[in-house]
Short mmCIF file of C-alpha atoms and ligand atoms in Angstrom, two decimals:
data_model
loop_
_atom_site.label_atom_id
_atom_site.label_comp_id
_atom_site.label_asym_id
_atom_site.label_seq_id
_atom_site.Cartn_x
_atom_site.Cartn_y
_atom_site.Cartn_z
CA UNK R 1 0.65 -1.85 5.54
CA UNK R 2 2.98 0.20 7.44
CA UNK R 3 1.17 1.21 11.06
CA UNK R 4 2.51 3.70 13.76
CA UNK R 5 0.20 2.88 16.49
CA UNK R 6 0.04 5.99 19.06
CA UNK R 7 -0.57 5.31 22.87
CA UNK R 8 -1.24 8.46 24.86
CA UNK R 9 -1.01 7.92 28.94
CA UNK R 10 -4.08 6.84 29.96
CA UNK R 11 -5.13 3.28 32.05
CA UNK R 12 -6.81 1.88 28.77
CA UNK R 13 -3.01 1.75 26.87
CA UNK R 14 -3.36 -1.93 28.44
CA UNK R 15 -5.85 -2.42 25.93
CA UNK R 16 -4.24 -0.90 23.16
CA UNK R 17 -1.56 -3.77 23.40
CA UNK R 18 -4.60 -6.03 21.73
CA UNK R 19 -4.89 -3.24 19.16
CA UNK R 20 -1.06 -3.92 18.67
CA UNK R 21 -1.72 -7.32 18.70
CA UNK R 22 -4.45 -7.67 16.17
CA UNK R 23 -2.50 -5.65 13.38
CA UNK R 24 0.60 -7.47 13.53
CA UNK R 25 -1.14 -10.58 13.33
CA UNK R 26 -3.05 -9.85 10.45
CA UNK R 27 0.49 -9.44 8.35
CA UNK R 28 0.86 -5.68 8.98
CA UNK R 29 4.12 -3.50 10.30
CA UNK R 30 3.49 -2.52 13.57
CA UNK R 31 5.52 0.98 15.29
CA UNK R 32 4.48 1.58 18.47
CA UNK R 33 4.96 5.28 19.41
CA UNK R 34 4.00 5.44 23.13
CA UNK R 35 3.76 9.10 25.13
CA UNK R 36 6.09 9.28 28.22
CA UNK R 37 2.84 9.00 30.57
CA UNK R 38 1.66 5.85 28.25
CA UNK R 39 5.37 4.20 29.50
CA UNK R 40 4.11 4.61 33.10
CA UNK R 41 1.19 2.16 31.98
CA UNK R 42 2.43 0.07 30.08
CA UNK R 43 6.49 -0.40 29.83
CA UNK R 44 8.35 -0.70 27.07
CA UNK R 45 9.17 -4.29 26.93
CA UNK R 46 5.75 -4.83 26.08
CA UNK R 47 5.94 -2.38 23.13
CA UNK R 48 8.66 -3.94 21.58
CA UNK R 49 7.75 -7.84 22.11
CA UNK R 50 4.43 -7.31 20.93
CA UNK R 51 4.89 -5.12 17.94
CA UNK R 52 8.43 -6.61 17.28
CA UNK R 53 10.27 -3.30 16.22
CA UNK R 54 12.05 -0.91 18.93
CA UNK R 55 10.14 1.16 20.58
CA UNK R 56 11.24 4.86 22.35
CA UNK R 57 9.41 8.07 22.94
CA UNK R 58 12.33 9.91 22.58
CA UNK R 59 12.33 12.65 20.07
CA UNK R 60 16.58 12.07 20.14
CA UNK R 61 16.48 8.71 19.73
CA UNK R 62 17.68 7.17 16.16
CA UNK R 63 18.48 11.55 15.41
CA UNK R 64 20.40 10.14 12.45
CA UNK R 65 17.43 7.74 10.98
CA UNK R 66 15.68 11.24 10.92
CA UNK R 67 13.62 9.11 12.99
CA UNK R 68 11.13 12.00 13.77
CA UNK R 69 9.70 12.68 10.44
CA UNK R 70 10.19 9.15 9.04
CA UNK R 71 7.87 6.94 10.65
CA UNK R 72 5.04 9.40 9.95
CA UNK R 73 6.39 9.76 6.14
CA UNK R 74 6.32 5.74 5.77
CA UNK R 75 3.17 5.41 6.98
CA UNK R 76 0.11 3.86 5.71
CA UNK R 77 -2.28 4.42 8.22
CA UNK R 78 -2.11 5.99 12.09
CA UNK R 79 -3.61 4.72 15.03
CA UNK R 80 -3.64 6.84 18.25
CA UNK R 81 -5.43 4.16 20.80
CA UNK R 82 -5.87 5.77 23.31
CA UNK R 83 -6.35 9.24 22.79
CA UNK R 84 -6.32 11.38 26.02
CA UNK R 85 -8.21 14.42 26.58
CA UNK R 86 -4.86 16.23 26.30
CA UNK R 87 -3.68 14.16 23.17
CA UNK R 88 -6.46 15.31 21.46
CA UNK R 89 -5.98 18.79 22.21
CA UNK R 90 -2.29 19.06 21.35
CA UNK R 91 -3.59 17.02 17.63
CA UNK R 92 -6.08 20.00 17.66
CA UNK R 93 -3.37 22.40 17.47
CA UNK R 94 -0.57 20.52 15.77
CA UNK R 95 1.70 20.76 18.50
CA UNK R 96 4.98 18.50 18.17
CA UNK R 97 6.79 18.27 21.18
CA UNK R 98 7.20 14.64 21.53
CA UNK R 99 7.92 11.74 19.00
CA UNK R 100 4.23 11.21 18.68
CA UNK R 101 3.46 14.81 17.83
CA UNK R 102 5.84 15.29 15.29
CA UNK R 103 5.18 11.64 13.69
CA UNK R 104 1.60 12.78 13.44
CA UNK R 105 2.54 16.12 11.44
CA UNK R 106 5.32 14.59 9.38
CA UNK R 107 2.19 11.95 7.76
CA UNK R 108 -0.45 12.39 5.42
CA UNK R 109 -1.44 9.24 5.94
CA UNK R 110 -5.64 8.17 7.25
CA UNK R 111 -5.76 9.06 11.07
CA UNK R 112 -8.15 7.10 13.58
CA UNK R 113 -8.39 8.19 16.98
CA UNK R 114 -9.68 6.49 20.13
CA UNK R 115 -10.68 8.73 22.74
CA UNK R 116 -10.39 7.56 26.16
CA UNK R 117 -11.06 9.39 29.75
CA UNK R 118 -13.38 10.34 32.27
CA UNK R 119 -16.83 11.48 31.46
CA UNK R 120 -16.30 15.25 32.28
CA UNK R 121 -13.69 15.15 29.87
CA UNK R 122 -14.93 13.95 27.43
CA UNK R 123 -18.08 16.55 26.95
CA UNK R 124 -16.30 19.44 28.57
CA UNK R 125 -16.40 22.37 25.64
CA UNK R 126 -12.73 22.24 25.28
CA UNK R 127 -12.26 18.72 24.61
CA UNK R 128 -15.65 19.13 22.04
CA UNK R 129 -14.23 21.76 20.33
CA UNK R 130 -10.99 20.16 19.81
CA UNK R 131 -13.05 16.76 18.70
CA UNK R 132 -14.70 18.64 16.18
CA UNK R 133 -11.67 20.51 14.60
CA UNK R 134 -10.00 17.10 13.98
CA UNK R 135 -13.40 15.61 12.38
CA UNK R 136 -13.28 18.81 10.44
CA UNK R 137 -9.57 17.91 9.32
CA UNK R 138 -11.08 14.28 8.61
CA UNK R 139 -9.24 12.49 10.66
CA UNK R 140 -11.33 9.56 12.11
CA UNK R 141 -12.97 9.21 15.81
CA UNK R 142 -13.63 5.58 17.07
CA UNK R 143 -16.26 5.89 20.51
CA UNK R 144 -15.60 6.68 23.02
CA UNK R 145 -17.64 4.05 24.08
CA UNK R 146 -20.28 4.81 26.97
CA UNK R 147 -19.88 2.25 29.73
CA UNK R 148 -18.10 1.46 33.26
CA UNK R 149 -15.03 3.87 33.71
CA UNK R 150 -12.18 3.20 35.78
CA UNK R 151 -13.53 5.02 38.89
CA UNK R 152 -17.08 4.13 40.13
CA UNK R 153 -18.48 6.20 37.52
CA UNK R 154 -19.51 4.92 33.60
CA UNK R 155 -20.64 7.03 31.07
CA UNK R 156 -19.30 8.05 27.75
CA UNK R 157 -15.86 8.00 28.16
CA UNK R 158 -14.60 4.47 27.68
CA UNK R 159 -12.39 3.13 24.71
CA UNK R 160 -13.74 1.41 21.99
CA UNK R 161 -13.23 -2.33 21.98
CA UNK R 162 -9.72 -2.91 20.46
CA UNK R 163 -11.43 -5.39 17.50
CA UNK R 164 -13.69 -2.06 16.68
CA UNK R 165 -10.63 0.34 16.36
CA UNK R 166 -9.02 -2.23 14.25
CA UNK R 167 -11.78 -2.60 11.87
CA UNK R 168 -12.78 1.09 12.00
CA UNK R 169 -8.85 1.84 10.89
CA UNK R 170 -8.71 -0.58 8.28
CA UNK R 171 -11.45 0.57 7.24
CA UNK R 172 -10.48 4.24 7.06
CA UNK R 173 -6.99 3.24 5.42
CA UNK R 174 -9.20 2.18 2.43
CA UNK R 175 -12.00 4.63 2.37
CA UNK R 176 -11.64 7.03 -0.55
CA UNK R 177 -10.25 10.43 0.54
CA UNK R 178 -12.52 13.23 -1.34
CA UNK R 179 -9.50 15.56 -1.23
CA UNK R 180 -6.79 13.58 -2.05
CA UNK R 181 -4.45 14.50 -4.80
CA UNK R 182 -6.54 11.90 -7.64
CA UNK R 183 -9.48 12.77 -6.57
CA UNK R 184 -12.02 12.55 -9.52
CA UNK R 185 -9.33 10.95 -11.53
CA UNK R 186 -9.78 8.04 -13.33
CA UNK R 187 -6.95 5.47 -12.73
CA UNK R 188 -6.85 1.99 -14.63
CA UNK R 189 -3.86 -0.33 -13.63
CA UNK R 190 -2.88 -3.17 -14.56
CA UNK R 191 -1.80 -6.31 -11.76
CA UNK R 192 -0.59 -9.51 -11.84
CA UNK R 193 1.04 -12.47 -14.59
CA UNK R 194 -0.99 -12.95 -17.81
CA UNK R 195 -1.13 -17.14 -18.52
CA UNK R 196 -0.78 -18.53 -22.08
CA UNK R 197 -2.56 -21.53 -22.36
CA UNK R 198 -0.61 -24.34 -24.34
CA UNK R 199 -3.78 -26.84 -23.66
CA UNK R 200 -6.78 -26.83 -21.73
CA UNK R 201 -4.94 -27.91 -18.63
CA UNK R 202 -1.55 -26.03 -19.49
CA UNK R 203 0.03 -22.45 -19.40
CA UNK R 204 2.89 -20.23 -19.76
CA UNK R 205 3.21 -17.84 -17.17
CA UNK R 206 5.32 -15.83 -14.83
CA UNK R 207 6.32 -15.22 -10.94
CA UNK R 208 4.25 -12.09 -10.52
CA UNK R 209 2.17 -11.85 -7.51
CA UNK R 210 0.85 -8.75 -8.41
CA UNK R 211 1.02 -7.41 -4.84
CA UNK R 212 2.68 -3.76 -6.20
CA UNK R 213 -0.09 -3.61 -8.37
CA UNK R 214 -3.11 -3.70 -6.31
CA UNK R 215 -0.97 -1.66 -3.42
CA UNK R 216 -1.22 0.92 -6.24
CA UNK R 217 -4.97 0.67 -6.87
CA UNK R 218 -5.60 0.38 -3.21
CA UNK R 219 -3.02 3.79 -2.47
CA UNK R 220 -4.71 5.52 -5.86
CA UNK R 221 -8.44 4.71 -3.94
CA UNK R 222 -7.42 6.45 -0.43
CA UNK R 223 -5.73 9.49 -2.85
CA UNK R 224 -9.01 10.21 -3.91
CA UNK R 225 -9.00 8.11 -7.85
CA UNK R 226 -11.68 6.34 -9.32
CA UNK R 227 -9.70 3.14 -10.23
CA UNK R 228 -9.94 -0.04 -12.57
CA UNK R 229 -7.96 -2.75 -11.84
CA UNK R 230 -7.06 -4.90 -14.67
CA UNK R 231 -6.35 -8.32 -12.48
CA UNK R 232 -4.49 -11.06 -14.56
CA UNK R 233 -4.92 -14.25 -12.51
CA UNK R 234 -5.01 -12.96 -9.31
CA UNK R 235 -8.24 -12.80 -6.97
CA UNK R 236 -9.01 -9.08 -5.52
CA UNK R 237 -10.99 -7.92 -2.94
CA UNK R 238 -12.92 -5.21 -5.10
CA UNK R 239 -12.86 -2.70 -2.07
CA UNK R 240 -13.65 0.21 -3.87
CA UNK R 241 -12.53 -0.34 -6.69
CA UNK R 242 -13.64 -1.51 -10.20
CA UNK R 243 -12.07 -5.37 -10.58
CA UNK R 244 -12.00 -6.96 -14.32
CA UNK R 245 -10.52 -10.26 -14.47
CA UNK R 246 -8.59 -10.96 -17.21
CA UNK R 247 -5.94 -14.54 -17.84
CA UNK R 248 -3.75 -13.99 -21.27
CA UNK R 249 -2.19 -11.06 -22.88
CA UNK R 250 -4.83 -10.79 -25.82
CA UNK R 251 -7.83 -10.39 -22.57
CA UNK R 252 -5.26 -7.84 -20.96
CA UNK R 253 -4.40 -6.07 -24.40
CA UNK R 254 -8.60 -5.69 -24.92
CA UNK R 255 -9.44 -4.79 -21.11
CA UNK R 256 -6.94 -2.28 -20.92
CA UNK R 257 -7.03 -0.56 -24.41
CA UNK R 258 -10.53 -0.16 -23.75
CA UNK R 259 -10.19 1.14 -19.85
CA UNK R 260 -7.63 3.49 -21.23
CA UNK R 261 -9.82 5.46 -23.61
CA UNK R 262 -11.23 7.50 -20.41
CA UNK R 263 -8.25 7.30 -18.09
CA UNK R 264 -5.89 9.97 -16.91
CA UNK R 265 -3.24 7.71 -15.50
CA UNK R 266 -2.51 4.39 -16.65
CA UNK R 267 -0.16 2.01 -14.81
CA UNK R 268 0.70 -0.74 -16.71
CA UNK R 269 1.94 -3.02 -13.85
CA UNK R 270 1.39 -6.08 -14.81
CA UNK R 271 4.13 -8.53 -15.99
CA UNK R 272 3.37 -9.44 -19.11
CA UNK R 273 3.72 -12.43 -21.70
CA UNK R 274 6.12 -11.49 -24.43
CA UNK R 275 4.99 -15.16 -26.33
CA UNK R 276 2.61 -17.19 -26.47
CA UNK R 277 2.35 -20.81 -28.53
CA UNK R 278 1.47 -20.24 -31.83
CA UNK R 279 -0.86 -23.18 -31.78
CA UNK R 280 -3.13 -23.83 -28.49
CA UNK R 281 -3.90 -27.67 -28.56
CA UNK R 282 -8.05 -28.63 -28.08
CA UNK R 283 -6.84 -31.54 -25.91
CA UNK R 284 -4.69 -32.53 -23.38
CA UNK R 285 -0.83 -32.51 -25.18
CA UNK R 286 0.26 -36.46 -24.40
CA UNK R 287 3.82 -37.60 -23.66
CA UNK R 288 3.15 -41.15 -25.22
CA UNK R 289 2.15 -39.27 -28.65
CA UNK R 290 5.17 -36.26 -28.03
CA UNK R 291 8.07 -39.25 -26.89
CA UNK R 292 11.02 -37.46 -24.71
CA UNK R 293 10.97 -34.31 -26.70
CA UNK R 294 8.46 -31.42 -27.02
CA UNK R 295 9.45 -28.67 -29.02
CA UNK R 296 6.91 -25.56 -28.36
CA UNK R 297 6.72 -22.59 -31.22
CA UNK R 298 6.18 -19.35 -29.77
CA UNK R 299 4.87 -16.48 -31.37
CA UNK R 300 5.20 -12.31 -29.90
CA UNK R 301 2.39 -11.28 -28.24
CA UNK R 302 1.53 -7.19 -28.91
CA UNK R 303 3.63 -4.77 -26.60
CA UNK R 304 0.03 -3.18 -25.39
CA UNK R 305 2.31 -0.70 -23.24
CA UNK R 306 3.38 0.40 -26.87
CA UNK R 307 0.20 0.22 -28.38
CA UNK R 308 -0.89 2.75 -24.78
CA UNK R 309 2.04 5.00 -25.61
CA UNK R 310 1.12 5.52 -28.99
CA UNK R 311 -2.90 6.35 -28.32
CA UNK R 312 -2.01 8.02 -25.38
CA UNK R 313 -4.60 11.31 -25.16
CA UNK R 314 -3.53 14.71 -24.79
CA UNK R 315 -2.93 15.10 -20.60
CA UNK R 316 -3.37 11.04 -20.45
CA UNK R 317 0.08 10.15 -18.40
CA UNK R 318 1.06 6.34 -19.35
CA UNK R 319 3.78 4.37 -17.19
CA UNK R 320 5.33 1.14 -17.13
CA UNK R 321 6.89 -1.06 -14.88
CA UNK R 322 10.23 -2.74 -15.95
CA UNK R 323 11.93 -5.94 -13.69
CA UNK R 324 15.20 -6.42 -14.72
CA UNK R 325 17.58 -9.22 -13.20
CA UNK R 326 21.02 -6.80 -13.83
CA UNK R 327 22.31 -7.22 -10.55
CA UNK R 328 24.82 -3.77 -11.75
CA UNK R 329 22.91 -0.49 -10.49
CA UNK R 330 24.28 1.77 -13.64
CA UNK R 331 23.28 -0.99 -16.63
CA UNK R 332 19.94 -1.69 -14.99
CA UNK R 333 19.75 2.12 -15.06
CA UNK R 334 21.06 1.88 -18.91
CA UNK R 335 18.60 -0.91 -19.25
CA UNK R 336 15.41 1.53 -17.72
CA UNK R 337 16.31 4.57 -20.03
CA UNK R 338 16.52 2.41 -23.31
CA UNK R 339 13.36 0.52 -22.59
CA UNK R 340 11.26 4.13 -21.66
CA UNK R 341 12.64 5.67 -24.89
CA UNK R 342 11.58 2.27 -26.61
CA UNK R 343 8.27 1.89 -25.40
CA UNK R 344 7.34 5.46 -25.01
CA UNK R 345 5.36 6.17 -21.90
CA UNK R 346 5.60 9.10 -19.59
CA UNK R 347 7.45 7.07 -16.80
CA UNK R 348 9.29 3.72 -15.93
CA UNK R 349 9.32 1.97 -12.73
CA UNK R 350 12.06 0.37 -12.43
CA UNK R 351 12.80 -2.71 -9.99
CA UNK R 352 15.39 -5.75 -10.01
CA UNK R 353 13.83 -9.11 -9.62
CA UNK R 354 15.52 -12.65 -9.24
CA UNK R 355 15.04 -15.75 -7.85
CA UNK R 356 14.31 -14.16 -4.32
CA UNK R 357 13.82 -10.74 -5.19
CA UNK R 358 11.03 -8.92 -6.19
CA UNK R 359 7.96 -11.51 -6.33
CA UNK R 360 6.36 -12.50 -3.48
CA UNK R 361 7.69 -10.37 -1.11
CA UNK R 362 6.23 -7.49 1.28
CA UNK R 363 9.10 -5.04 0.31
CA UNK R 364 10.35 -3.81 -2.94
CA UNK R 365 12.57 -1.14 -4.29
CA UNK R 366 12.44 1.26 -6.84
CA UNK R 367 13.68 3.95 -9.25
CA UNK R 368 11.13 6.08 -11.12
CA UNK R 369 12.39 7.29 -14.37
CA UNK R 370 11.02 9.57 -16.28
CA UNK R 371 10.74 9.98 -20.32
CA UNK R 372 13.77 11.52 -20.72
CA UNK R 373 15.51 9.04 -18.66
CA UNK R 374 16.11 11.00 -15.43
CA UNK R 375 15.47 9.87 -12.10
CA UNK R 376 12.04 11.64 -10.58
CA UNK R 377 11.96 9.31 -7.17
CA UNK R 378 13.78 5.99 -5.41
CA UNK R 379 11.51 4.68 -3.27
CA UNK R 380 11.73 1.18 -1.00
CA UNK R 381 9.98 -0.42 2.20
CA UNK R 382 6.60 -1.69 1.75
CA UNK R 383 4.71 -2.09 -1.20
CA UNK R 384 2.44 -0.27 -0.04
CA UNK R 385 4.26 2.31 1.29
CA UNK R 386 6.15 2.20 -2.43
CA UNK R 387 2.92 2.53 -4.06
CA UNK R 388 2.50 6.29 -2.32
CA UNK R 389 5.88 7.00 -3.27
CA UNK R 390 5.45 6.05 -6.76
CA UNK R 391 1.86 8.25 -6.75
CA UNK R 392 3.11 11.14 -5.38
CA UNK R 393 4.96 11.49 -8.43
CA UNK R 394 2.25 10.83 -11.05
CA UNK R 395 -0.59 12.73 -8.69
O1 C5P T 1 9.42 -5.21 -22.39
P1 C5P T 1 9.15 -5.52 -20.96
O2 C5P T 1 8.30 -6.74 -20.77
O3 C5P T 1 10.38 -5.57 -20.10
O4 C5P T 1 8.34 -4.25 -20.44
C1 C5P T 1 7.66 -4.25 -19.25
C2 C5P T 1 6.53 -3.25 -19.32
O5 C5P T 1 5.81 -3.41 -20.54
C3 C5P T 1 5.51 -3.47 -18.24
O6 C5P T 1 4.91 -2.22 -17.95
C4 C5P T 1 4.52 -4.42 -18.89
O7 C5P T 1 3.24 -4.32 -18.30
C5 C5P T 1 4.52 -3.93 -20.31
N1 C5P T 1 4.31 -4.96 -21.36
C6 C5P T 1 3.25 -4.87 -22.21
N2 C5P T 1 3.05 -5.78 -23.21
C7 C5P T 1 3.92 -6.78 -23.38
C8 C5P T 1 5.04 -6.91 -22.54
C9 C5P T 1 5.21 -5.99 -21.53
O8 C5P T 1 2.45 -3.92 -22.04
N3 C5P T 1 3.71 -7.65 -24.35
#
């Protein structure tokens, strides 16, 4: 995931350098968007070594990155740790007079806030009311914790532990959002590399990870969806979310078909088999009975993104995914407009893979098409942050 962690200027940013800490070291993107106090407790160097990106608090900074909007647009998930008395108010009121402000208004993305400060603070009216609006807005509160302050006193006040605001945001960044745009739609996508077994110890399969895949199911859960994940050889946390397992094309072909019959979206995702050996052998194939040749038959499997298109309901939207290796940007266009008119669905994603591209890794680019071959949305950066791109189209 893509996280701007917010630091507002009080003594417990020191902490929030663990919060930092822990996100980037469980595989996340870590922005650090510090207030102009928070830089007078903890400097910037620190910022920017521990979260590895540049760091500023200047809204004029990176003007022609359109810096000010686009962290908040590309992110999955905001973390303001911690979050002043006046931090809070100024979220209250969607005030955006600092890089943090407007990062915060630019993002539709969960929002978990840590309040930190002094007792009085914390339960004077003001800072109640302004509390309250935001939990309204449902945008998350972690503590404050009640314990020793930084004066003599202790009372409610004090930050949460940084391993409970990091579990408290996950957390929210995959909590189902009851107004999202899918809410109370049913979403059933398909993830992963189907296997065709040639033996019992032997397959044919592909590179796919299925990592865009499940970023979409996870991204259609936070918009709101009820979703089915159709996982082809790949294990899946089933965090909120309905997992079936499947392994070849034919278990795909039935899981989906069926899933489909009640959808409103369907993502067809997954890279599928095209063949599959026309005879599966009941034992192990042997070289000493083969010799130095073995010639394998291969028969087509069913195009089930076809078979969607065609039984697609009335208001049912269908999509498919296409990885092409056309290195050329206009004939892997060409390539995306002939395959959406051939298979028929409502969209195509389209995205180049190779021998280093597209599997495996974090990132991904994309080009949405849609039927009648127009482009609808390029998206690239994380998957996940592709997956909301790609939604915000279907939604
Ligand atoms: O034809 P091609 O494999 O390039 O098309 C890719 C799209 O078609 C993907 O959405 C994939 O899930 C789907 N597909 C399918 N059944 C197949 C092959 C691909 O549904 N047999």
């Amino acid at each position: 995931m893509r996280i701007v962690v917010g630091v507002a200027g009080g003594i417990a940013a020191y902490k929030a350098v663990q919060v930092v800490r822990e996100f980037v070291l469980a595989g996340h993107e870590v922005h650090v968007v510090p207030t102009a106090s928070a830089l007078r407790f903890v400097g910037l160097p620190t910022w920017e070594a521990i979260s590895r990106h540049d760091v500023t608090d200047d809204l004029f900074d990176h003007v022609a990155e359109v810096r000010h909007v686009g962290l908040g647009q590309s992110a999955d998930l905001i973390v303001v740790a911690p979050a002043t008395a006046h931090t809070l108010a100024k979220l209250a009121h969607g005030l955006s007079d600092d890089l943090l402000g407007t990062t915060i208004l630019a993002s539709d993305a969960p929002l978990v806030v840590a309040p930190a400060m002094h007792t009085e603070m914390w339960r004077n009216p003001a800072t109640q009311a302004n509390v309250a609006t935001l939990r309204e807005r449902g945008i998350h509160v972690v503590g404050p914790a009640d314990g020793r302050l930084t004066g003599r006193d202790s009372g409610p006040g004090r930050m949460s532990e940084p391993h409970e605001i990091v579990e408290a945001a996950l957390a929210a960044a995959s909590s189902p959002s009851a107004s999202g745009d899918l809410a109370g739609r049913r979403v059933v996508i398909t993830a992963g590399g189907t296997r065709e077994p040639l033996d019992p110890v032997r397959f044919i399969g592909n590179r796919s990870t299925g990592r865009q895949g499940v970023e979409l199911a996870r991204a259609a859960v936070r918009r709101g969806a009820e979703v089915t994940l159709i996982a082809a050889n790949l294990e899946v946390a089933a965090d909120g979310l309905t997992v079936q397992n499947v392994s070849t094309t034919a278990e795909l072909q039935e899981a989906a078909l069926l899933a489909a019959e009640t959808a409103d979206l369907v993502i067809m995702a997954a890279a599928v088999a095209d063949y599959r050996p026309a005879v599966v052998a009941d034992e192990k194939i042997k070289k000493d009975v083969q010799g130095d040749e073995l010639a394998l038959r291969l028969v087509r499997n069913p195009d089930i993104l076809h078979e969607l298109s065609i039984a697609r309901r009335s208001g049912q939207v269908v999509v498919g995914f296409a990885a092409e290796t056309e290195t050329d940007p206009d004939a892997q266009l060409a390539l995306g407009r002939a395959k959406i008119a051939r298979k028929g669905c409502d969209y195509l994603v389209l995205n180049r893979v190779g021998w280093h591209e597209g599997f495996a890794s974090a990132e991904n680019a994309v080009v949405v098409l849609s039927a009648s071959g127009d482009i609808v949305a390029e998206a690239s950066g994380s998957k996940a942050s592709v997956a909301d791109r790609i939604l915000d189209v279907l939604a």
